[in-house]
Amino acid sequence: LYSTSDFVFKTLIKMKPGLPFLSLIISLGSCKSQQFDGFNTGPKHCPVYNKCSKDEEAVPKWPMKLTSVGCSNLGGSMSMSSIGSDDEIISPCCDQWNACIQICGSTRSFCDSSFDKCLKVKCDDIDNNEEKKKQCESNASTKKLLLSISDCRSFDAGQSNGCECVNKSKVEEKRKSIVRAFYKKYNSKDVDKADKLASKANTIAKFAGLFQKLIEKYPNAVKRV
């Protein structure tokens, strides 16, 4: 396992001099004024949403308003638009990450881990074009680097905007109604699956995981802004 500082160093030495490299150096320097907690942070563990009373449980608001800025400003603490300009291949991963932090009950570490897996799949799927594959891997490494040194503000905002507190006696029905509404909007022919899926996702974390899978399957649920 590498510390964040190891990852920073390995990424920097792989980058070619030029605008992306210079932009990255400037971005790293700017972290000093953005509540940056150092290069030895390791995996990102932002506090989970905990604004509900003991008789309540957090559930996603409906309608969900999941938005994405793509790979630009990923993590919310610095601009990434000039760093790794070829984002077309990995942009679905960025959309999923942006959506993930807005899904009530998600954890930052889960969203980051899912993002890493998505990047690997996208780059590994590139066949018969070694140069394009290397460019994808380099771009993915840069995105992962900057995400690893971002703070928790975008995650906290996403959870605050995406969660509402419901009495525990009403949580099960509330979850079912949310999944039903999602299927009615994005795949009405399978709406009968909703209640069974919601019943299996019977914890905050499981329900967030269910919706992350639904977002991957129905990317139109995320609005690009």
mmCIF file with all atom_site columns, C-alpha atoms in Angstrom:
data_model
loop_
_atom_site.group_PDB
_atom_site.id
_atom_site.type_symbol
_atom_site.label_atom_id
_atom_site.label_alt_id
_atom_site.label_comp_id
_atom_site.label_asym_id
_atom_site.label_entity_id
_atom_site.label_seq_id
_atom_site.pdbx_PDB_ins_code
_atom_site.Cartn_x
_atom_site.Cartn_y
_atom_site.Cartn_z
_atom_site.occupancy
_atom_site.B_iso_or_equiv
_atom_site.pdbx_formal_charge
_atom_site.auth_seq_id
_atom_site.auth_comp_id
_atom_site.auth_asym_id
_atom_site.auth_atom_id
_atom_site.pdbx_PDB_model_num
ATOM 1   C CA . LEU A 1 1   ? 0.000   0.000  0.000   1.00 0.00 ? 1   LEU A CA 1
ATOM 2   C CA . TYR A 1 2   ? 1.261   3.468  -0.916  1.00 0.00 ? 2   TYR A CA 1
ATOM 3   C CA . SER A 1 3   ? 0.677   6.679  0.994   1.00 0.00 ? 3   SER A CA 1
ATOM 4   C CA . THR A 1 4   ? -0.782  9.648  -0.847  1.00 0.00 ? 4   THR A CA 1
ATOM 5   C CA . SER A 1 5   ? 2.701   11.169 -1.052  1.00 0.00 ? 5   SER A CA 1
ATOM 6   C CA . ASP A 1 6   ? 3.973   8.036  -2.847  1.00 0.00 ? 6   ASP A CA 1
ATOM 7   C CA . PHE A 1 7   ? 1.080   8.302  -5.300  1.00 0.00 ? 7   PHE A CA 1
ATOM 8   C CA . VAL A 1 8   ? 1.785   12.007 -5.911  1.00 0.00 ? 8   VAL A CA 1
ATOM 9   C CA . PHE A 1 9   ? 5.457   11.316 -6.631  1.00 0.00 ? 9   PHE A CA 1
ATOM 10  C CA . LYS A 1 10  ? 4.775   8.347  -8.942  1.00 0.00 ? 10  LYS A CA 1
ATOM 11  C CA . THR A 1 11  ? 2.196   10.336 -10.893 1.00 0.00 ? 11  THR A CA 1
ATOM 12  C CA . LEU A 1 12  ? 4.423   13.386 -11.272 1.00 0.00 ? 12  LEU A CA 1
ATOM 13  C CA . ILE A 1 13  ? 7.387   11.448 -12.651 1.00 0.00 ? 13  ILE A CA 1
ATOM 14  C CA . LYS A 1 14  ? 5.149   9.816  -15.279 1.00 0.00 ? 14  LYS A CA 1
ATOM 15  C CA . MET A 1 15  ? 3.809   13.143 -16.568 1.00 0.00 ? 15  MET A CA 1
ATOM 16  C CA . LYS A 1 16  ? 5.391   14.923 -19.500 1.00 0.00 ? 16  LYS A CA 1
ATOM 17  C CA . PRO A 1 17  ? 6.394   18.581 -19.026 1.00 0.00 ? 17  PRO A CA 1
ATOM 18  C CA . GLY A 1 18  ? 3.855   21.040 -20.366 1.00 0.00 ? 18  GLY A CA 1
ATOM 19  C CA . LEU A 1 19  ? 0.601   22.714 -19.432 1.00 0.00 ? 19  LEU A CA 1
ATOM 20  C CA . PRO A 1 20  ? -1.013  19.729 -17.640 1.00 0.00 ? 20  PRO A CA 1
ATOM 21  C CA . PHE A 1 21  ? 2.150   19.212 -15.583 1.00 0.00 ? 21  PHE A CA 1
ATOM 22  C CA . LEU A 1 22  ? 2.380   22.926 -14.724 1.00 0.00 ? 22  LEU A CA 1
ATOM 23  C CA . SER A 1 23  ? -1.334  23.060 -13.889 1.00 0.00 ? 23  SER A CA 1
ATOM 24  C CA . LEU A 1 24  ? -0.948  20.128 -11.541 1.00 0.00 ? 24  LEU A CA 1
ATOM 25  C CA . ILE A 1 25  ? 1.964   21.768 -9.723  1.00 0.00 ? 25  ILE A CA 1
ATOM 26  C CA . ILE A 1 26  ? -0.053  24.984 -9.328  1.00 0.00 ? 26  ILE A CA 1
ATOM 27  C CA . SER A 1 27  ? -3.058  23.007 -8.073  1.00 0.00 ? 27  SER A CA 1
ATOM 28  C CA . LEU A 1 28  ? -0.964  21.171 -5.504  1.00 0.00 ? 28  LEU A CA 1
ATOM 29  C CA . GLY A 1 29  ? 0.408   24.462 -4.264  1.00 0.00 ? 29  GLY A CA 1
ATOM 30  C CA . SER A 1 30  ? -3.056  25.933 -3.957  1.00 0.00 ? 30  SER A CA 1
ATOM 31  C CA . CYS A 1 31  ? -4.101  23.178 -1.575  1.00 0.00 ? 31  CYS A CA 1
ATOM 32  C CA . LYS A 1 32  ? -2.438  25.044 1.287   1.00 0.00 ? 32  LYS A CA 1
ATOM 33  C CA . SER A 1 33  ? -5.304  27.522 1.312   1.00 0.00 ? 33  SER A CA 1
ATOM 34  C CA . GLN A 1 34  ? -8.104  24.940 0.929   1.00 0.00 ? 34  GLN A CA 1
ATOM 35  C CA . GLN A 1 35  ? -8.143  23.136 4.278   1.00 0.00 ? 35  GLN A CA 1
ATOM 36  C CA . PHE A 1 36  ? -5.701  20.625 2.845   1.00 0.00 ? 36  PHE A CA 1
ATOM 37  C CA . ASP A 1 37  ? -4.744  17.970 5.365   1.00 0.00 ? 37  ASP A CA 1
ATOM 38  C CA . GLY A 1 38  ? -1.425  16.835 3.954   1.00 0.00 ? 38  GLY A CA 1
ATOM 39  C CA . PHE A 1 39  ? -0.104  14.187 1.603   1.00 0.00 ? 39  PHE A CA 1
ATOM 40  C CA . ASN A 1 40  ? -0.305  11.341 4.115   1.00 0.00 ? 40  ASN A CA 1
ATOM 41  C CA . THR A 1 41  ? -4.085  11.212 4.290   1.00 0.00 ? 41  THR A CA 1
ATOM 42  C CA . GLY A 1 42  ? -4.513  7.769  2.718   1.00 0.00 ? 42  GLY A CA 1
ATOM 43  C CA . PRO A 1 43  ? -8.056  6.714  1.748   1.00 0.00 ? 43  PRO A CA 1
ATOM 44  C CA . LYS A 1 44  ? -10.624 9.488  2.044   1.00 0.00 ? 44  LYS A CA 1
ATOM 45  C CA . HIS A 1 45  ? -12.945 8.973  5.028   1.00 0.00 ? 45  HIS A CA 1
ATOM 46  C CA . CYS A 1 46  ? -15.351 11.895 5.218   1.00 0.00 ? 46  CYS A CA 1
ATOM 47  C CA . PRO A 1 47  ? -17.966 11.898 8.012   1.00 0.00 ? 47  PRO A CA 1
ATOM 48  C CA . VAL A 1 48  ? -21.225 10.195 7.062   1.00 0.00 ? 48  VAL A CA 1
ATOM 49  C CA . TYR A 1 49  ? -24.517 12.086 7.147   1.00 0.00 ? 49  TYR A CA 1
ATOM 50  C CA . ASN A 1 50  ? -25.664 12.177 10.796  1.00 0.00 ? 50  ASN A CA 1
ATOM 51  C CA . LYS A 1 51  ? -28.252 14.943 11.124  1.00 0.00 ? 51  LYS A CA 1
ATOM 52  C CA . CYS A 1 52  ? -31.215 12.700 11.941  1.00 0.00 ? 52  CYS A CA 1
ATOM 53  C CA . SER A 1 53  ? -32.583 12.147 15.436  1.00 0.00 ? 53  SER A CA 1
ATOM 54  C CA . LYS A 1 54  ? -32.438 8.755  17.153  1.00 0.00 ? 54  LYS A CA 1
ATOM 55  C CA . ASP A 1 55  ? -36.007 8.018  15.993  1.00 0.00 ? 55  ASP A CA 1
ATOM 56  C CA . GLU A 1 56  ? -35.219 8.853  12.375  1.00 0.00 ? 56  GLU A CA 1
ATOM 57  C CA . GLU A 1 57  ? -33.162 7.478  9.532   1.00 0.00 ? 57  GLU A CA 1
ATOM 58  C CA . ALA A 1 58  ? -31.739 9.211  6.482   1.00 0.00 ? 58  ALA A CA 1
ATOM 59  C CA . VAL A 1 59  ? -33.202 8.342  3.079   1.00 0.00 ? 59  VAL A CA 1
ATOM 60  C CA . PRO A 1 60  ? -32.712 9.919  -0.353  1.00 0.00 ? 60  PRO A CA 1
ATOM 61  C CA . LYS A 1 61  ? -34.914 12.839 -1.264  1.00 0.00 ? 61  LYS A CA 1
ATOM 62  C CA . TRP A 1 62  ? -37.239 12.281 -4.189  1.00 0.00 ? 62  TRP A CA 1
ATOM 63  C CA . PRO A 1 63  ? -37.086 13.380 -6.883  1.00 0.00 ? 63  PRO A CA 1
ATOM 64  C CA . MET A 1 64  ? -33.341 12.877 -6.849  1.00 0.00 ? 64  MET A CA 1
ATOM 65  C CA . LYS A 1 65  ? -31.489 15.749 -8.453  1.00 0.00 ? 65  LYS A CA 1
ATOM 66  C CA . LEU A 1 66  ? -28.228 14.102 -9.453  1.00 0.00 ? 66  LEU A CA 1
ATOM 67  C CA . THR A 1 67  ? -25.935 16.395 -11.405 1.00 0.00 ? 67  THR A CA 1
ATOM 68  C CA . SER A 1 68  ? -22.401 16.154 -12.740 1.00 0.00 ? 68  SER A CA 1
ATOM 69  C CA . VAL A 1 69  ? -19.790 18.610 -13.922 1.00 0.00 ? 69  VAL A CA 1
ATOM 70  C CA . GLY A 1 70  ? -18.028 15.737 -15.653 1.00 0.00 ? 70  GLY A CA 1
ATOM 71  C CA . CYS A 1 71  ? -14.325 15.446 -14.930 1.00 0.00 ? 71  CYS A CA 1
ATOM 72  C CA . SER A 1 72  ? -13.949 19.190 -14.426 1.00 0.00 ? 72  SER A CA 1
ATOM 73  C CA . ASN A 1 73  ? -13.564 20.280 -10.801 1.00 0.00 ? 73  ASN A CA 1
ATOM 74  C CA . LEU A 1 74  ? -13.875 16.686 -9.605  1.00 0.00 ? 74  LEU A CA 1
ATOM 75  C CA . GLY A 1 75  ? -13.874 16.767 -5.819  1.00 0.00 ? 75  GLY A CA 1
ATOM 76  C CA . GLY A 1 76  ? -14.784 20.436 -5.715  1.00 0.00 ? 76  GLY A CA 1
ATOM 77  C CA . SER A 1 77  ? -11.505 21.771 -4.387  1.00 0.00 ? 77  SER A CA 1
ATOM 78  C CA . MET A 1 78  ? -9.629  22.659 -7.569  1.00 0.00 ? 78  MET A CA 1
ATOM 79  C CA . SER A 1 79  ? -10.124 22.933 -11.300 1.00 0.00 ? 79  SER A CA 1
ATOM 80  C CA . MET A 1 80  ? -9.200  19.843 -13.277 1.00 0.00 ? 80  MET A CA 1
ATOM 81  C CA . SER A 1 81  ? -10.368 21.004 -16.702 1.00 0.00 ? 81  SER A CA 1
ATOM 82  C CA . SER A 1 82  ? -6.859  21.763 -17.949 1.00 0.00 ? 82  SER A CA 1
ATOM 83  C CA . ILE A 1 83  ? -5.329  18.612 -16.491 1.00 0.00 ? 83  ILE A CA 1
ATOM 84  C CA . GLY A 1 84  ? -5.647  15.539 -18.701 1.00 0.00 ? 84  GLY A CA 1
ATOM 85  C CA . SER A 1 85  ? -7.581  17.008 -21.600 1.00 0.00 ? 85  SER A CA 1
ATOM 86  C CA . ASP A 1 86  ? -8.882  13.754 -23.126 1.00 0.00 ? 86  ASP A CA 1
ATOM 87  C CA . ASP A 1 87  ? -11.792 13.029 -20.785 1.00 0.00 ? 87  ASP A CA 1
ATOM 88  C CA . GLU A 1 88  ? -14.235 11.462 -23.251 1.00 0.00 ? 88  GLU A CA 1
ATOM 89  C CA . ILE A 1 89  ? -13.391 7.854  -22.375 1.00 0.00 ? 89  ILE A CA 1
ATOM 90  C CA . ILE A 1 90  ? -13.480 8.292  -18.610 1.00 0.00 ? 90  ILE A CA 1
ATOM 91  C CA . SER A 1 91  ? -16.247 10.904 -18.344 1.00 0.00 ? 91  SER A CA 1
ATOM 92  C CA . PRO A 1 92  ? -18.887 8.270  -17.430 1.00 0.00 ? 92  PRO A CA 1
ATOM 93  C CA . CYS A 1 93  ? -16.736 7.439  -14.383 1.00 0.00 ? 93  CYS A CA 1
ATOM 94  C CA . CYS A 1 94  ? -16.675 11.095 -13.385 1.00 0.00 ? 94  CYS A CA 1
ATOM 95  C CA . ASP A 1 95  ? -20.459 11.294 -13.782 1.00 0.00 ? 95  ASP A CA 1
ATOM 96  C CA . GLN A 1 96  ? -20.878 8.242  -11.559 1.00 0.00 ? 96  GLN A CA 1
ATOM 97  C CA . TRP A 1 97  ? -18.573 9.705  -8.900  1.00 0.00 ? 97  TRP A CA 1
ATOM 98  C CA . ASN A 1 98  ? -20.429 13.021 -8.893  1.00 0.00 ? 98  ASN A CA 1
ATOM 99  C CA . ALA A 1 99  ? -23.734 11.158 -8.574  1.00 0.00 ? 99  ALA A CA 1
ATOM 100 C CA . CYS A 1 100 ? -22.385 8.845  -5.876  1.00 0.00 ? 100 CYS A CA 1
ATOM 101 C CA . ILE A 1 101 ? -21.538 11.635 -3.444  1.00 0.00 ? 101 ILE A CA 1
ATOM 102 C CA . GLN A 1 102 ? -25.103 12.963 -3.833  1.00 0.00 ? 102 GLN A CA 1
ATOM 103 C CA . ILE A 1 103 ? -26.782 9.609  -3.099  1.00 0.00 ? 103 ILE A CA 1
ATOM 104 C CA . CYS A 1 104 ? -27.856 9.663  0.524   1.00 0.00 ? 104 CYS A CA 1
ATOM 105 C CA . GLY A 1 105 ? -25.987 7.078  2.570   1.00 0.00 ? 105 GLY A CA 1
ATOM 106 C CA . SER A 1 106 ? -22.928 6.854  0.352   1.00 0.00 ? 106 SER A CA 1
ATOM 107 C CA . THR A 1 107 ? -19.482 7.062  1.894   1.00 0.00 ? 107 THR A CA 1
ATOM 108 C CA . ARG A 1 108 ? -16.675 9.027  0.310   1.00 0.00 ? 108 ARG A CA 1
ATOM 109 C CA . SER A 1 109 ? -14.387 5.980  0.407   1.00 0.00 ? 109 SER A CA 1
ATOM 110 C CA . PHE A 1 110 ? -17.016 3.894  -1.441  1.00 0.00 ? 110 PHE A CA 1
ATOM 111 C CA . CYS A 1 111 ? -17.427 6.559  -4.137  1.00 0.00 ? 111 CYS A CA 1
ATOM 112 C CA . ASP A 1 112 ? -13.660 6.861  -4.592  1.00 0.00 ? 112 ASP A CA 1
ATOM 113 C CA . SER A 1 113 ? -13.205 3.095  -4.754  1.00 0.00 ? 113 SER A CA 1
ATOM 114 C CA . SER A 1 114 ? -15.986 2.755  -7.342  1.00 0.00 ? 114 SER A CA 1
ATOM 115 C CA . PHE A 1 115 ? -14.371 5.558  -9.346  1.00 0.00 ? 115 PHE A CA 1
ATOM 116 C CA . ASP A 1 116 ? -11.012 3.751  -9.369  1.00 0.00 ? 116 ASP A CA 1
ATOM 117 C CA . LYS A 1 117 ? -12.634 0.525  -10.575 1.00 0.00 ? 117 LYS A CA 1
ATOM 118 C CA . CYS A 1 118 ? -14.531 2.355  -13.317 1.00 0.00 ? 118 CYS A CA 1
ATOM 119 C CA . LEU A 1 119 ? -11.351 4.050  -14.568 1.00 0.00 ? 119 LEU A CA 1
ATOM 120 C CA . LYS A 1 120 ? -9.531  0.726  -14.767 1.00 0.00 ? 120 LYS A CA 1
ATOM 121 C CA . VAL A 1 121 ? -12.362 -0.885 -16.734 1.00 0.00 ? 121 VAL A CA 1
ATOM 122 C CA . LYS A 1 122 ? -12.535 2.009  -19.205 1.00 0.00 ? 122 LYS A CA 1
ATOM 123 C CA . CYS A 1 123 ? -8.790  1.996  -19.873 1.00 0.00 ? 123 CYS A CA 1
ATOM 124 C CA . ASP A 1 124 ? -8.535  -1.799 -19.995 1.00 0.00 ? 124 ASP A CA 1
ATOM 125 C CA . ASP A 1 125 ? -11.315 -1.881 -22.596 1.00 0.00 ? 125 ASP A CA 1
ATOM 126 C CA . ILE A 1 126 ? -9.134  -0.002 -25.090 1.00 0.00 ? 126 ILE A CA 1
ATOM 127 C CA . ASP A 1 127 ? -7.839  -2.608 -27.573 1.00 0.00 ? 127 ASP A CA 1
ATOM 128 C CA . ASN A 1 128 ? -5.395  -2.351 -30.468 1.00 0.00 ? 128 ASN A CA 1
ATOM 129 C CA . ASN A 1 129 ? -4.315  1.195  -29.624 1.00 0.00 ? 129 ASN A CA 1
ATOM 130 C CA . GLU A 1 130 ? -1.473  1.187  -27.125 1.00 0.00 ? 130 GLU A CA 1
ATOM 131 C CA . GLU A 1 131 ? -0.902  4.946  -27.305 1.00 0.00 ? 131 GLU A CA 1
ATOM 132 C CA . LYS A 1 132 ? -4.557  5.710  -26.574 1.00 0.00 ? 132 LYS A CA 1
ATOM 133 C CA . LYS A 1 133 ? -4.531  3.219  -23.710 1.00 0.00 ? 133 LYS A CA 1
ATOM 134 C CA . LYS A 1 134 ? -1.448  4.792  -22.143 1.00 0.00 ? 134 LYS A CA 1
ATOM 135 C CA . GLN A 1 135 ? -3.013  8.236  -22.486 1.00 0.00 ? 135 GLN A CA 1
ATOM 136 C CA . CYS A 1 136 ? -6.157  6.953  -20.761 1.00 0.00 ? 136 CYS A CA 1
ATOM 137 C CA . GLU A 1 137 ? -4.114  5.477  -17.907 1.00 0.00 ? 137 GLU A CA 1
ATOM 138 C CA . SER A 1 138 ? -2.104  8.684  -17.521 1.00 0.00 ? 138 SER A CA 1
ATOM 139 C CA . ASN A 1 139 ? -5.266  10.787 -17.475 1.00 0.00 ? 139 ASN A CA 1
ATOM 140 C CA . ALA A 1 140 ? -6.905  8.413  -14.989 1.00 0.00 ? 140 ALA A CA 1
ATOM 141 C CA . SER A 1 141 ? -3.872  8.601  -12.684 1.00 0.00 ? 141 SER A CA 1
ATOM 142 C CA . THR A 1 142 ? -4.017  12.393 -12.703 1.00 0.00 ? 142 THR A CA 1
ATOM 143 C CA . LYS A 1 143 ? -7.728  12.419 -11.861 1.00 0.00 ? 143 LYS A CA 1
ATOM 144 C CA . LYS A 1 144 ? -7.174  9.931  -9.025  1.00 0.00 ? 144 LYS A CA 1
ATOM 145 C CA . LEU A 1 145 ? -4.299  12.019 -7.686  1.00 0.00 ? 145 LEU A CA 1
ATOM 146 C CA . LEU A 1 146 ? -6.259  15.257 -7.523  1.00 0.00 ? 146 LEU A CA 1
ATOM 147 C CA . LEU A 1 147 ? -9.292  13.502 -6.101  1.00 0.00 ? 147 LEU A CA 1
ATOM 148 C CA . SER A 1 148 ? -7.133  11.972 -3.363  1.00 0.00 ? 148 SER A CA 1
ATOM 149 C CA . ILE A 1 149 ? -6.022  15.404 -2.152  1.00 0.00 ? 149 ILE A CA 1
ATOM 150 C CA . SER A 1 150 ? -9.443  17.056 -2.318  1.00 0.00 ? 150 SER A CA 1
ATOM 151 C CA . ASP A 1 151 ? -11.325 17.815 0.877   1.00 0.00 ? 151 ASP A CA 1
ATOM 152 C CA . CYS A 1 152 ? -14.758 16.709 2.079   1.00 0.00 ? 152 CYS A CA 1
ATOM 153 C CA . ARG A 1 153 ? -16.761 19.809 1.193   1.00 0.00 ? 153 ARG A CA 1
ATOM 154 C CA . SER A 1 154 ? -18.330 18.549 -2.038  1.00 0.00 ? 154 SER A CA 1
ATOM 155 C CA . PHE A 1 155 ? -19.212 15.230 -0.385  1.00 0.00 ? 155 PHE A CA 1
ATOM 156 C CA . ASP A 1 156 ? -20.753 16.974 2.639   1.00 0.00 ? 156 ASP A CA 1
ATOM 157 C CA . ALA A 1 157 ? -22.785 19.264 0.382   1.00 0.00 ? 157 ALA A CA 1
ATOM 158 C CA . GLY A 1 158 ? -23.969 16.339 -1.743  1.00 0.00 ? 158 GLY A CA 1
ATOM 159 C CA . GLN A 1 159 ? -25.163 14.416 1.302   1.00 0.00 ? 159 GLN A CA 1
ATOM 160 C CA . SER A 1 160 ? -26.868 17.438 2.876   1.00 0.00 ? 160 SER A CA 1
ATOM 161 C CA . ASN A 1 161 ? -28.718 18.188 -0.352  1.00 0.00 ? 161 ASN A CA 1
ATOM 162 C CA . GLY A 1 162 ? -29.582 14.553 -1.058  1.00 0.00 ? 162 GLY A CA 1
ATOM 163 C CA . CYS A 1 163 ? -30.782 13.308 2.336   1.00 0.00 ? 163 CYS A CA 1
ATOM 164 C CA . GLU A 1 164 ? -33.921 13.756 4.362   1.00 0.00 ? 164 GLU A CA 1
ATOM 165 C CA . CYS A 1 165 ? -34.792 12.330 7.772   1.00 0.00 ? 165 CYS A CA 1
ATOM 166 C CA . VAL A 1 166 ? -37.779 9.975  8.027   1.00 0.00 ? 166 VAL A CA 1
ATOM 167 C CA . ASN A 1 167 ? -39.269 8.267  11.069  1.00 0.00 ? 167 ASN A CA 1
ATOM 168 C CA . LYS A 1 168 ? -37.861 4.745  11.298  1.00 0.00 ? 168 LYS A CA 1
ATOM 169 C CA . SER A 1 169 ? -41.356 3.233  11.148  1.00 0.00 ? 169 SER A CA 1
ATOM 170 C CA . LYS A 1 170 ? -41.814 4.715  7.667   1.00 0.00 ? 170 LYS A CA 1
ATOM 171 C CA . VAL A 1 171 ? -38.361 4.064  6.196   1.00 0.00 ? 171 VAL A CA 1
ATOM 172 C CA . GLU A 1 172 ? -39.133 0.720  4.515   1.00 0.00 ? 172 GLU A CA 1
ATOM 173 C CA . GLU A 1 173 ? -42.138 2.075  2.614   1.00 0.00 ? 173 GLU A CA 1
ATOM 174 C CA . LYS A 1 174 ? -40.263 5.259  1.775   1.00 0.00 ? 174 LYS A CA 1
ATOM 175 C CA . ARG A 1 175 ? -37.428 3.255  0.199   1.00 0.00 ? 175 ARG A CA 1
ATOM 176 C CA . LYS A 1 176 ? -39.880 1.176  -1.818  1.00 0.00 ? 176 LYS A CA 1
ATOM 177 C CA . SER A 1 177 ? -41.630 4.290  -3.094  1.00 0.00 ? 177 SER A CA 1
ATOM 178 C CA . ILE A 1 178 ? -38.303 5.813  -4.178  1.00 0.00 ? 178 ILE A CA 1
ATOM 179 C CA . VAL A 1 179 ? -37.236 2.713  -6.123  1.00 0.00 ? 179 VAL A CA 1
ATOM 180 C CA . ARG A 1 180 ? -40.696 2.451  -7.716  1.00 0.00 ? 180 ARG A CA 1
ATOM 181 C CA . ALA A 1 181 ? -40.547 6.087  -8.794  1.00 0.00 ? 181 ALA A CA 1
ATOM 182 C CA . PHE A 1 182 ? -37.059 5.596  -10.231 1.00 0.00 ? 182 PHE A CA 1
ATOM 183 C CA . TYR A 1 183 ? -38.151 2.613  -12.330 1.00 0.00 ? 183 TYR A CA 1
ATOM 184 C CA . LYS A 1 184 ? -41.304 4.382  -13.490 1.00 0.00 ? 184 LYS A CA 1
ATOM 185 C CA . LYS A 1 185 ? -39.120 7.193  -14.799 1.00 0.00 ? 185 LYS A CA 1
ATOM 186 C CA . TYR A 1 186 ? -36.244 5.229  -16.329 1.00 0.00 ? 186 TYR A CA 1
ATOM 187 C CA . ASN A 1 187 ? -37.536 1.683  -17.002 1.00 0.00 ? 187 ASN A CA 1
ATOM 188 C CA . SER A 1 188 ? -41.269 1.385  -16.420 1.00 0.00 ? 188 SER A CA 1
ATOM 189 C CA . LYS A 1 189 ? -41.522 -2.180 -17.740 1.00 0.00 ? 189 LYS A CA 1
ATOM 190 C CA . ASP A 1 190 ? -39.453 -3.431 -14.774 1.00 0.00 ? 190 ASP A CA 1
ATOM 191 C CA . VAL A 1 191 ? -41.239 -1.460 -12.059 1.00 0.00 ? 191 VAL A CA 1
ATOM 192 C CA . ASP A 1 192 ? -42.450 -4.735 -10.504 1.00 0.00 ? 192 ASP A CA 1
ATOM 193 C CA . LYS A 1 193 ? -38.863 -5.408 -9.408  1.00 0.00 ? 193 LYS A CA 1
ATOM 194 C CA . ALA A 1 194 ? -38.790 -2.305 -7.238  1.00 0.00 ? 194 ALA A CA 1
ATOM 195 C CA . ASP A 1 195 ? -40.246 -3.598 -3.981  1.00 0.00 ? 195 ASP A CA 1
ATOM 196 C CA . LYS A 1 196 ? -38.040 -6.700 -3.907  1.00 0.00 ? 196 LYS A CA 1
ATOM 197 C CA . LEU A 1 197 ? -34.902 -4.671 -4.587  1.00 0.00 ? 197 LEU A CA 1
ATOM 198 C CA . ALA A 1 198 ? -35.804 -2.147 -1.906  1.00 0.00 ? 198 ALA A CA 1
ATOM 199 C CA . SER A 1 199 ? -36.503 -4.892 0.647   1.00 0.00 ? 199 SER A CA 1
ATOM 200 C CA . LYS A 1 200 ? -33.042 -6.395 0.118   1.00 0.00 ? 200 LYS A CA 1
ATOM 201 C CA . ALA A 1 201 ? -31.403 -2.976 0.452   1.00 0.00 ? 201 ALA A CA 1
ATOM 202 C CA . ASN A 1 202 ? -32.526 -2.683 4.061   1.00 0.00 ? 202 ASN A CA 1
ATOM 203 C CA . THR A 1 203 ? -29.752 -0.480 5.453   1.00 0.00 ? 203 THR A CA 1
ATOM 204 C CA . ILE A 1 204 ? -28.593 3.023  4.585   1.00 0.00 ? 204 ILE A CA 1
ATOM 205 C CA . ALA A 1 205 ? -25.370 1.706  3.035   1.00 0.00 ? 205 ALA A CA 1
ATOM 206 C CA . LYS A 1 206 ? -27.088 -1.073 1.052   1.00 0.00 ? 206 LYS A CA 1
ATOM 207 C CA . PHE A 1 207 ? -29.691 1.338  -0.299  1.00 0.00 ? 207 PHE A CA 1
ATOM 208 C CA . ALA A 1 208 ? -26.965 3.740  -1.419  1.00 0.00 ? 208 ALA A CA 1
ATOM 209 C CA . GLY A 1 209 ? -25.164 0.828  -3.075  1.00 0.00 ? 209 GLY A CA 1
ATOM 210 C CA . LEU A 1 210 ? -28.349 -0.176 -4.876  1.00 0.00 ? 210 LEU A CA 1
ATOM 211 C CA . PHE A 1 211 ? -28.743 3.301  -6.300  1.00 0.00 ? 211 PHE A CA 1
ATOM 212 C CA . GLN A 1 212 ? -25.125 3.436  -7.369  1.00 0.00 ? 212 GLN A CA 1
ATOM 213 C CA . LYS A 1 213 ? -25.766 0.298  -9.451  1.00 0.00 ? 213 LYS A CA 1
ATOM 214 C CA . LEU A 1 214 ? -28.959 1.825  -10.853 1.00 0.00 ? 214 LEU A CA 1
ATOM 215 C CA . ILE A 1 215 ? -27.058 4.958  -11.860 1.00 0.00 ? 215 ILE A CA 1
ATOM 216 C CA . GLU A 1 216 ? -24.459 2.846  -13.649 1.00 0.00 ? 216 GLU A CA 1
ATOM 217 C CA . LYS A 1 217 ? -27.243 1.027  -15.506 1.00 0.00 ? 217 LYS A CA 1
ATOM 218 C CA . TYR A 1 218 ? -29.292 4.146  -16.247 1.00 0.00 ? 218 TYR A CA 1
ATOM 219 C CA . PRO A 1 219 ? -26.760 6.996  -16.732 1.00 0.00 ? 219 PRO A CA 1
ATOM 220 C CA . ASN A 1 220 ? -29.487 9.320  -17.999 1.00 0.00 ? 220 ASN A CA 1
ATOM 221 C CA . ALA A 1 221 ? -30.494 9.722  -14.347 1.00 0.00 ? 221 ALA A CA 1
ATOM 222 C CA . VAL A 1 222 ? -27.488 12.042 -13.983 1.00 0.00 ? 222 VAL A CA 1
ATOM 223 C CA . LYS A 1 223 ? -27.829 15.495 -15.526 1.00 0.00 ? 223 LYS A CA 1
ATOM 224 C CA . ARG A 1 224 ? -24.645 17.066 -16.904 1.00 0.00 ? 224 ARG A CA 1
ATOM 225 C CA . VAL A 1 225 ? -24.349 20.735 -15.890 1.00 0.00 ? 225 VAL A CA 1
#
